[in-house]
Amino acid sequence: MRKDIFPEGFLWGVATSAQQVEGGAREDGRGESIWDRFAAIPGKIADGSHPGIACDHYHLWREDIELMRHLGLGAYRFSISWPRVLPQGRGFANLAGLDFYDALVDGLLEAGIRPFPTLYHWDLPQALQDRGGWSDRDTAAAFAHYAAVVAGRLGDRVKCWTTHNEPWCAATLGHEEGHHAPGHRDPAEALRVAHHLLLSHGWAAEVIRREVADAEVGIVLIHSPVHAATDCAADRDAARWFDGFFNRWYLDPVFRGSYPADAVADRVARGHLAGPEMPFVAAGDLAAISQPLDFLGLNYYSRVVMRADADGRPAAVPPAPAGELTDMGWEVYPRGLQESLLRIHRDYAPRKIYITENGAAYDDPAGAAGRIADTRRIDYLRAHLQAAHGALAQGVPLAGYFLWSLLDNFEWGYGYGMRFGLFAVDPQTRQRMPKDSAHWYRDVVAANAVDEATSPPSRGESRASDA
Ligand code: FCB
């Protein structure tokens, strides 16, 4: 039987984000976020829900630390809510908000779990949005101030810092496609936003290093390998286009200090930029953005397949047969994780990589005895961990894995209908209920290894393959 053993010290964790789990939206002086505002607009959230209470992690965090302790985790990736700390986005800090994270950090450390915060997981203070949000360069300066406030308070205990989560989503889904807050549909604005997000990353990284001795600083990017549907030149060019738009637009500035010329030319051709100069890029910006990082956080869920449509325009090919899709409609493609890790290692050579998110949405109702037999999630996770191990074996400096997510939570525009958690959350009582995957992950962490035999029997069947 195959058994993939991870290196000693490999960091096992789970990930969540403030807007998706905390709730407590109006408590203790927290300000409004753009997601509070966006979710209140009818039709924006598929199930009509709102993140006002979410998983109530704001009150149940001690219990959640217990769950993590039970799983044997070494780290917890969470995000800090900017409007909880700075209700107006800038100016005076809300001490009650800082106290919350202070207590959370202490609780984690007492449980032997390393706090691994992200400063921005999409919940901009609405007060800043009212002044232009991320399309205004001042928001990057406000972010650096916010970083200083948080690092100043937590930096004596927190050493691993992540600035942004998936700036592609914040820029493109929020400002180009309109599916995420603040719901704009303006490609030119999205490019400005992307730049200010990256710039604020660079400035915040400098601030964290100044405030925190021995800080490890990184950024979290989503990455998907992009494959051409066929080998014809037009399909290959469609794949190149999407790779530039989605992956390289962020990787290149962060690791090379420049935007990818071919992707810039694509944007000029579409009229999203007047020319290749990009007036919002000021002298010194790219140097700040590309300062050396201690690690890259990689979020991986699936791959993308592209072709050229009848008019020669790039189009995504609908993925795989239904049986190979998660509830999000994302293809289960574990090999893409290994491919992503190898590509990033080869082309950008970060000092260290953490997989900062990986997981799958499946809805598995509780059975008679309350058991949630989420066999498909276990299969997804196992295959992806094997792929991660394959990358390690090929020399990728992979230092840890954070599973998305600890809890079923508020999945942005989908609301609570997409369930990624190791634990289900009762919508009324907020009681946490372990799924089979929670038991399985606990075994993986304890063994520091993944193998074919760690899965519990599914739905009461005996495992003939074990015999
Ligand atoms: C990622 C987000 C995370 C969650 C997962 C499913 O893109 O960072 O908040 O929504 O997808």
Short mmCIF file of C-alpha atoms in Angstrom, two decimals, residues 12-404:
data_model
loop_
_atom_site.label_atom_id
_atom_site.label_comp_id
_atom_site.label_asym_id
_atom_site.label_seq_id
_atom_site.Cartn_x
_atom_site.Cartn_y
_atom_site.Cartn_z
CA TRP A 12 -0.85 21.12 9.12
CA GLY A 13 -3.66 23.61 9.45
CA VAL A 14 -7.11 24.76 8.49
CA ALA A 15 -8.17 28.10 7.03
CA THR A 16 -11.16 30.39 7.50
CA SER A 17 -11.82 34.08 6.93
CA ALA A 18 -13.37 36.73 9.15
CA GLN A 19 -16.34 37.62 6.97
CA GLN A 20 -17.18 33.98 6.38
CA VAL A 21 -17.15 32.72 9.98
CA GLU A 22 -17.11 35.48 12.57
CA GLY A 23 -20.55 37.10 12.55
CA GLY A 24 -20.81 39.64 15.34
CA ALA A 25 -21.22 42.13 12.54
CA ARG A 26 -22.65 44.85 14.74
CA GLU A 27 -20.94 44.04 18.00
CA ASP A 28 -18.41 45.89 20.07
CA GLY A 29 -17.95 48.75 17.67
CA ARG A 30 -17.25 46.84 14.46
CA GLY A 31 -17.81 48.96 11.36
CA GLU A 32 -19.70 47.92 8.25
CA SER A 33 -17.82 46.02 5.55
CA ILE A 34 -18.47 46.05 1.82
CA TRP A 35 -19.74 42.48 2.14
CA ASP A 36 -22.28 43.44 4.81
CA ARG A 37 -23.56 46.09 2.42
CA PHE A 38 -23.41 43.92 -0.71
CA ALA A 39 -25.14 40.92 0.89
CA ALA A 40 -28.05 43.14 1.96
CA ILE A 41 -28.86 43.91 -1.69
CA PRO A 42 -31.62 41.52 -2.84
CA GLY A 43 -30.40 39.04 -5.42
CA LYS A 44 -26.69 39.29 -4.69
CA ILE A 45 -26.46 36.17 -2.51
CA ALA A 46 -27.85 33.02 -4.11
CA ASP A 47 -29.73 31.78 -1.05
CA GLY A 48 -30.72 35.24 0.16
CA SER A 49 -28.57 34.83 3.27
CA HIS A 50 -26.35 37.32 5.05
CA PRO A 51 -23.05 36.99 6.94
CA GLY A 52 -24.31 38.96 9.98
CA ILE A 53 -24.02 35.94 12.31
CA ALA A 54 -22.29 33.41 10.06
CA CYS A 55 -20.76 30.64 12.23
CA ASP A 56 -20.73 32.93 15.25
CA HIS A 57 -17.00 32.32 15.59
CA TYR A 58 -16.89 35.73 17.25
CA HIS A 59 -18.47 34.09 20.30
CA LEU A 60 -17.61 30.44 19.75
CA TRP A 61 -13.89 30.83 19.03
CA ARG A 62 -12.83 28.98 22.19
CA GLU A 63 -14.86 26.01 21.09
CA ASP A 64 -13.34 26.26 17.62
CA ILE A 65 -9.85 26.23 19.09
CA GLU A 66 -10.86 23.04 20.91
CA LEU A 67 -11.88 21.51 17.57
CA MET A 68 -8.50 22.41 16.15
CA ARG A 69 -6.71 21.04 19.15
CA HIS A 70 -8.67 17.83 18.73
CA LEU A 71 -7.51 17.68 15.11
CA GLY A 72 -3.94 18.04 16.31
CA LEU A 73 -3.28 21.06 14.11
CA GLY A 74 -0.08 23.05 14.11
CA ALA A 75 -1.53 26.26 12.67
CA TYR A 76 -4.73 28.20 12.09
CA ARG A 77 -5.04 30.52 9.11
CA PHE A 78 -7.71 33.11 9.87
CA SER A 79 -8.23 36.64 8.68
CA ILE A 80 -8.53 39.86 10.58
CA SER A 81 -11.56 42.00 9.94
CA TRP A 82 -10.34 45.47 9.01
CA PRO A 83 -13.69 47.10 9.97
CA ARG A 84 -13.57 45.41 13.37
CA VAL A 85 -10.17 46.94 14.05
CA LEU A 86 -10.70 50.28 12.28
CA PRO A 87 -14.44 50.83 11.86
CA GLN A 88 -13.86 53.81 9.57
CA GLY A 89 -10.93 52.13 7.83
CA ARG A 90 -8.43 54.64 9.18
CA GLY A 91 -7.93 56.82 12.20
CA PHE A 92 -8.52 55.51 15.70
CA ALA A 93 -8.51 51.81 16.39
CA ASN A 94 -11.44 50.02 18.03
CA LEU A 95 -9.78 48.50 21.08
CA ALA A 96 -12.54 45.93 21.57
CA GLY A 97 -11.85 44.65 18.07
CA LEU A 98 -8.15 44.32 18.74
CA ASP A 99 -8.92 42.61 22.06
CA PHE A 100 -10.82 39.93 20.18
CA TYR A 101 -7.81 39.01 18.06
CA ASP A 102 -5.52 39.35 21.03
CA ALA A 103 -7.52 36.76 22.96
CA LEU A 104 -7.80 34.50 19.91
CA VAL A 105 -4.03 34.57 19.44
CA ASP A 106 -3.40 33.79 23.10
CA GLY A 107 -5.93 30.95 23.00
CA LEU A 108 -4.26 29.47 19.94
CA LEU A 109 -0.80 29.68 21.43
CA GLU A 110 -2.00 28.03 24.63
CA ALA A 111 -3.34 25.20 22.48
CA GLY A 112 0.01 24.91 20.70
CA ILE A 113 -1.45 26.22 17.44
CA ARG A 114 0.46 28.80 15.44
CA PRO A 115 -1.64 31.85 14.49
CA PHE A 116 -1.33 32.54 10.76
CA PRO A 117 -3.38 35.68 10.05
CA THR A 118 -4.28 37.27 6.75
CA LEU A 119 -4.86 41.00 6.88
CA TYR A 120 -7.24 41.27 3.96
CA HIS A 121 -9.73 38.61 2.95
CA TRP A 122 -12.05 40.93 0.99
CA ASP A 123 -13.92 42.72 3.79
CA LEU A 124 -13.03 46.34 3.11
CA PRO A 125 -14.54 48.88 5.53
CA GLN A 126 -17.55 50.39 3.77
CA ALA A 127 -16.36 53.83 4.90
CA LEU A 128 -13.34 53.43 2.60
CA GLN A 129 -15.49 52.15 -0.24
CA ASP A 130 -17.56 55.32 0.08
CA ARG A 131 -14.38 57.24 -0.73
CA GLY A 132 -13.49 55.17 -3.77
CA GLY A 133 -12.33 51.91 -2.21
CA TRP A 134 -9.43 50.12 -3.85
CA SER A 135 -9.60 52.24 -6.98
CA ASP A 136 -8.31 55.08 -4.85
CA ARG A 137 -4.57 54.96 -4.17
CA ASP A 138 -5.21 56.33 -0.66
CA THR A 139 -6.75 52.98 0.28
CA ALA A 140 -3.31 51.40 -0.10
CA ALA A 141 -1.95 53.94 2.39
CA ALA A 142 -4.87 53.20 4.73
CA PHE A 143 -4.02 49.50 4.50
CA ALA A 144 -0.43 50.16 5.54
CA HIS A 145 -1.75 52.04 8.57
CA TYR A 146 -4.11 49.16 9.40
CA ALA A 147 -1.20 46.72 9.07
CA ALA A 148 0.83 48.82 11.53
CA VAL A 149 -2.02 48.86 14.07
CA VAL A 150 -2.53 45.08 13.93
CA ALA A 151 1.16 44.15 13.78
CA GLY A 152 1.86 46.56 16.63
CA ARG A 153 -0.68 44.81 18.82
CA LEU A 154 -0.10 41.16 17.88
CA GLY A 155 3.46 41.15 16.59
CA ASP A 156 5.01 40.10 19.90
CA ARG A 157 3.25 36.73 19.48
CA VAL A 158 2.39 36.41 15.79
CA LYS A 159 5.31 35.73 13.46
CA CYS A 160 3.68 34.51 10.22
CA TRP A 161 1.82 37.24 8.35
CA THR A 162 -0.08 37.24 5.13
CA THR A 163 -1.07 40.53 3.55
CA HIS A 164 -3.74 39.69 0.98
CA ASN A 165 -5.89 36.75 0.04
CA GLU A 166 -6.37 36.24 -3.71
CA PRO A 167 -6.19 39.79 -5.05
CA TRP A 168 -7.45 38.42 -8.39
CA CYS A 169 -10.84 37.72 -6.79
CA ALA A 170 -11.04 41.09 -5.06
CA ALA A 171 -10.13 42.92 -8.29
CA THR A 172 -11.87 40.85 -10.95
CA LEU A 173 -14.89 39.34 -9.22
CA GLY A 174 -15.47 42.57 -7.30
CA HIS A 175 -14.79 45.20 -9.96
CA GLU A 176 -14.86 43.56 -13.39
CA GLU A 177 -17.47 40.80 -13.18
CA GLY A 178 -19.56 42.22 -10.33
CA HIS A 179 -20.20 38.91 -8.55
CA HIS A 180 -18.42 40.02 -5.39
CA ALA A 181 -18.56 43.20 -3.34
CA PRO A 182 -18.59 46.02 -4.25
CA GLY A 183 -20.27 44.63 -7.40
CA HIS A 184 -18.72 46.88 -10.04
CA ARG A 185 -18.39 45.92 -13.70
CA ASP A 186 -15.58 48.08 -14.98
CA PRO A 187 -12.49 46.31 -16.36
CA ALA A 188 -10.41 49.48 -16.35
CA GLU A 189 -11.22 50.03 -12.69
CA ALA A 190 -10.37 46.40 -11.91
CA LEU A 191 -6.82 46.90 -13.19
CA ARG A 192 -6.36 49.98 -11.04
CA VAL A 193 -7.75 48.06 -8.09
CA ALA A 194 -5.39 45.14 -8.73
CA HIS A 195 -2.44 47.50 -8.71
CA HIS A 196 -3.47 49.19 -5.49
CA LEU A 197 -4.01 45.81 -3.83
CA LEU A 198 -0.51 44.77 -4.85
CA LEU A 199 0.96 48.10 -3.83
CA SER A 200 -0.69 47.86 -0.43
CA HIS A 201 0.78 44.38 -0.09
CA GLY A 202 4.26 45.81 -0.62
CA TRP A 203 3.75 48.67 1.80
CA ALA A 204 2.20 46.43 4.45
CA ALA A 205 5.05 43.92 4.12
CA GLU A 206 7.50 46.73 4.89
CA VAL A 207 5.40 47.84 7.87
CA ILE A 208 5.15 44.31 9.28
CA ARG A 209 8.90 43.81 9.00
CA ARG A 210 9.43 47.08 10.84
CA GLU A 211 6.97 46.24 13.62
CA VAL A 212 7.67 42.55 14.12
CA ALA A 213 11.03 41.02 14.90
CA ASP A 214 11.56 37.76 12.97
CA ALA A 215 8.39 38.21 10.94
CA GLU A 216 7.70 35.86 8.07
CA VAL A 217 5.69 37.73 5.46
CA GLY A 218 3.88 36.43 2.40
CA ILE A 219 0.91 36.92 0.11
CA VAL A 220 -1.77 34.39 -0.85
CA LEU A 221 -2.47 33.94 -4.56
CA ILE A 222 -4.93 31.62 -6.22
CA HIS A 223 -3.40 29.55 -9.01
CA SER A 224 -4.86 27.25 -11.62
CA PRO A 225 -2.97 25.56 -14.38
CA VAL A 226 -4.49 26.64 -17.67
CA HIS A 227 -4.71 24.01 -20.38
CA ALA A 228 -5.57 24.42 -24.04
CA ALA A 229 -8.54 22.33 -25.20
CA THR A 230 -6.57 21.23 -28.27
CA ASP A 231 -3.07 21.75 -29.54
CA CYS A 232 -4.14 24.22 -32.22
CA ALA A 233 -2.51 27.65 -32.09
CA ALA A 234 -5.75 29.53 -31.36
CA ASP A 235 -6.59 27.33 -28.35
CA ARG A 236 -3.05 27.55 -27.04
CA ASP A 237 -3.24 31.32 -27.31
CA ALA A 238 -6.54 31.33 -25.41
CA ALA A 239 -4.79 29.41 -22.62
CA ARG A 240 -1.89 31.84 -22.64
CA TRP A 241 -4.39 34.70 -22.40
CA PHE A 242 -6.15 33.28 -19.34
CA ASP A 243 -2.88 32.41 -17.64
CA GLY A 244 -1.78 36.03 -18.04
CA PHE A 245 -5.10 37.41 -16.83
CA PHE A 246 -5.43 35.09 -13.83
CA ASN A 247 -2.01 33.82 -12.72
CA ARG A 248 0.83 35.92 -14.10
CA TRP A 249 -0.85 39.31 -13.54
CA TYR A 250 -0.05 38.75 -9.83
CA LEU A 251 2.93 36.41 -9.85
CA ASP A 252 5.00 38.59 -12.16
CA PRO A 253 4.78 41.87 -10.20
CA VAL A 254 5.35 40.08 -6.89
CA PHE A 255 8.31 37.97 -8.00
CA ARG A 256 9.72 39.87 -10.98
CA GLY A 257 8.73 43.46 -10.42
CA SER A 258 6.88 43.84 -13.72
CA TYR A 259 3.49 43.17 -15.25
CA PRO A 260 3.51 40.47 -17.95
CA ALA A 261 3.93 42.29 -21.28
CA ASP A 262 1.70 39.94 -23.28
CA ALA A 263 -1.14 40.24 -20.77
CA VAL A 264 -0.78 44.04 -20.72
CA ALA A 265 -0.99 44.01 -24.52
CA ASP A 266 -4.16 41.89 -24.29
CA ARG A 267 -5.72 44.49 -21.98
CA VAL A 268 -4.71 47.33 -24.30
CA ALA A 269 -6.24 45.45 -27.24
CA ARG A 270 -9.52 45.11 -25.35
CA GLY A 271 -9.57 48.79 -24.48
CA HIS A 272 -9.16 48.24 -20.74
CA LEU A 273 -5.92 50.20 -20.79
CA ALA A 274 -5.19 53.21 -23.01
CA GLY A 275 -1.63 52.03 -23.52
CA PRO A 276 1.04 49.90 -21.89
CA GLU A 277 2.18 52.68 -19.55
CA MET A 278 -0.55 52.20 -16.94
CA PRO A 279 -0.84 55.69 -15.42
CA PHE A 280 -1.73 54.33 -11.97
CA VAL A 281 1.73 52.75 -11.63
CA ALA A 282 4.02 55.31 -9.96
CA ALA A 283 7.80 55.25 -9.69
CA GLY A 284 8.87 52.87 -6.94
CA ASP A 285 5.60 50.91 -6.86
CA LEU A 286 6.95 47.78 -8.48
CA ALA A 287 10.01 47.79 -6.26
CA ALA A 288 7.74 47.82 -3.20
CA ILE A 289 5.54 45.10 -4.67
CA SER A 290 8.46 42.84 -5.53
CA GLN A 291 10.43 43.00 -2.30
CA PRO A 292 11.59 39.52 -1.34
CA LEU A 293 9.00 37.49 0.55
CA ASP A 294 9.50 34.72 3.06
CA PHE A 295 6.79 32.57 1.52
CA LEU A 296 4.08 32.36 -1.08
CA GLY A 297 0.64 31.13 -0.03
CA LEU A 298 -0.94 29.10 -2.82
CA ASN A 299 -4.68 28.48 -2.98
CA TYR A 300 -5.57 25.63 -5.28
CA TYR A 301 -9.00 24.27 -6.18
CA SER A 302 -9.06 23.24 -9.84
CA ARG A 303 -7.70 23.81 -13.34
CA VAL A 304 -9.02 25.83 -16.28
CA VAL A 305 -9.36 24.58 -19.85
CA MET A 306 -9.50 27.19 -22.60
CA ARG A 307 -10.29 27.27 -26.30
CA ALA A 308 -10.86 29.92 -28.94
CA ASP A 309 -14.54 30.41 -29.79
CA ALA A 310 -15.93 30.77 -33.32
CA ASP A 311 -14.84 34.43 -33.38
CA GLY A 312 -11.37 33.53 -32.11
CA ARG A 313 -12.03 34.90 -28.61
CA PRO A 314 -10.82 32.98 -25.55
CA ALA A 315 -13.55 30.93 -23.91
CA ALA A 316 -13.52 28.55 -20.98
CA VAL A 317 -14.45 24.97 -21.78
CA PRO A 318 -17.09 23.62 -19.40
CA PRO A 319 -15.26 21.11 -17.24
CA ALA A 320 -15.51 17.34 -17.06
CA PRO A 321 -18.54 15.10 -16.55
CA ALA A 322 -20.82 15.81 -13.59
CA GLY A 323 -19.37 12.99 -11.51
CA GLU A 324 -16.02 14.73 -11.40
CA LEU A 325 -17.30 18.11 -10.26
CA THR A 326 -17.70 19.50 -6.78
CA ASP A 327 -20.88 21.37 -5.85
CA MET A 328 -19.15 24.57 -7.01
CA GLY A 329 -19.01 23.06 -10.50
CA TRP A 330 -15.24 22.87 -10.23
CA GLU A 331 -13.49 19.90 -11.79
CA VAL A 332 -11.72 17.57 -9.37
CA TYR A 333 -8.21 17.72 -10.81
CA PRO A 334 -5.59 16.86 -8.19
CA ARG A 335 -2.73 16.66 -10.67
CA GLY A 336 -3.17 20.40 -11.18
CA LEU A 337 -1.94 21.03 -7.66
CA GLN A 338 1.35 19.32 -8.38
CA GLU A 339 1.56 21.11 -11.70
CA SER A 340 0.91 24.49 -10.05
CA LEU A 341 3.53 23.90 -7.38
CA LEU A 342 6.13 22.82 -9.93
CA ARG A 343 5.38 25.74 -12.23
CA ILE A 344 5.61 28.32 -9.47
CA HIS A 345 8.81 26.77 -8.15
CA ARG A 346 10.36 26.68 -11.63
CA ASP A 347 9.23 30.11 -12.86
CA TYR A 348 9.20 32.20 -9.67
CA ALA A 349 11.20 30.28 -7.06
CA PRO A 350 9.59 31.51 -3.82
CA ARG A 351 11.73 30.69 -0.79
CA LYS A 352 8.94 28.63 0.67
CA ILE A 353 5.39 27.74 -0.29
CA TYR A 354 2.41 26.97 1.89
CA ILE A 355 -0.77 25.60 0.40
CA THR A 356 -2.98 28.14 2.16
CA GLU A 357 -6.29 26.76 0.85
CA ASN A 358 -7.47 23.53 -0.69
CA GLY A 359 -10.76 21.77 -0.23
CA ALA A 360 -14.09 20.86 -1.77
CA ALA A 361 -17.77 21.78 -1.47
CA TYR A 362 -20.04 18.76 -1.12
CA ASP A 363 -23.37 18.62 0.61
CA ASP A 364 -23.68 15.41 2.60
CA PRO A 365 -26.63 15.37 4.95
CA ALA A 366 -26.33 13.71 8.34
CA GLY A 367 -27.40 10.08 8.43
CA ALA A 368 -29.58 8.40 11.03
CA ALA A 369 -27.08 8.45 13.87
CA GLY A 370 -26.00 11.98 12.97
CA ARG A 371 -23.01 10.75 11.04
CA ILE A 372 -21.93 12.82 8.04
CA ALA A 373 -20.22 10.46 5.66
CA ASP A 374 -18.49 12.90 3.31
CA THR A 375 -16.57 10.30 1.37
CA ARG A 376 -16.13 12.50 -1.68
CA ARG A 377 -14.40 15.20 0.39
CA ILE A 378 -12.03 12.62 1.83
CA ASP A 379 -11.26 11.34 -1.66
CA TYR A 380 -10.66 14.89 -2.88
CA LEU A 381 -8.35 15.73 0.01
CA ARG A 382 -6.42 12.49 -0.18
CA ALA A 383 -5.75 12.88 -3.88
CA HIS A 384 -4.63 16.49 -3.44
CA LEU A 385 -2.33 15.63 -0.57
CA GLN A 386 -0.79 12.92 -2.68
CA ALA A 387 -0.26 15.50 -5.43
CA ALA A 388 1.33 17.90 -2.92
CA HIS A 389 3.60 15.11 -1.78
CA GLY A 390 4.56 14.45 -5.39
CA ALA A 391 5.69 18.07 -5.69
CA LEU A 392 7.72 17.79 -2.49
CA ALA A 393 9.44 14.74 -3.90
CA GLN A 394 10.40 16.84 -6.92
CA GLY A 395 12.08 19.48 -4.79
CA VAL A 396 9.33 22.07 -4.23
CA PRO A 397 9.94 23.82 -0.87
CA LEU A 398 6.44 23.12 0.42
CA ALA A 399 6.21 23.83 4.13
CA GLY A 400 2.58 23.29 5.04
CA TYR A 401 -1.03 22.66 4.09
CA PHE A 402 -4.15 24.52 5.22
CA LEU A 403 -7.42 22.82 4.49
CA TRP A 404 -10.36 24.98 3.46
#
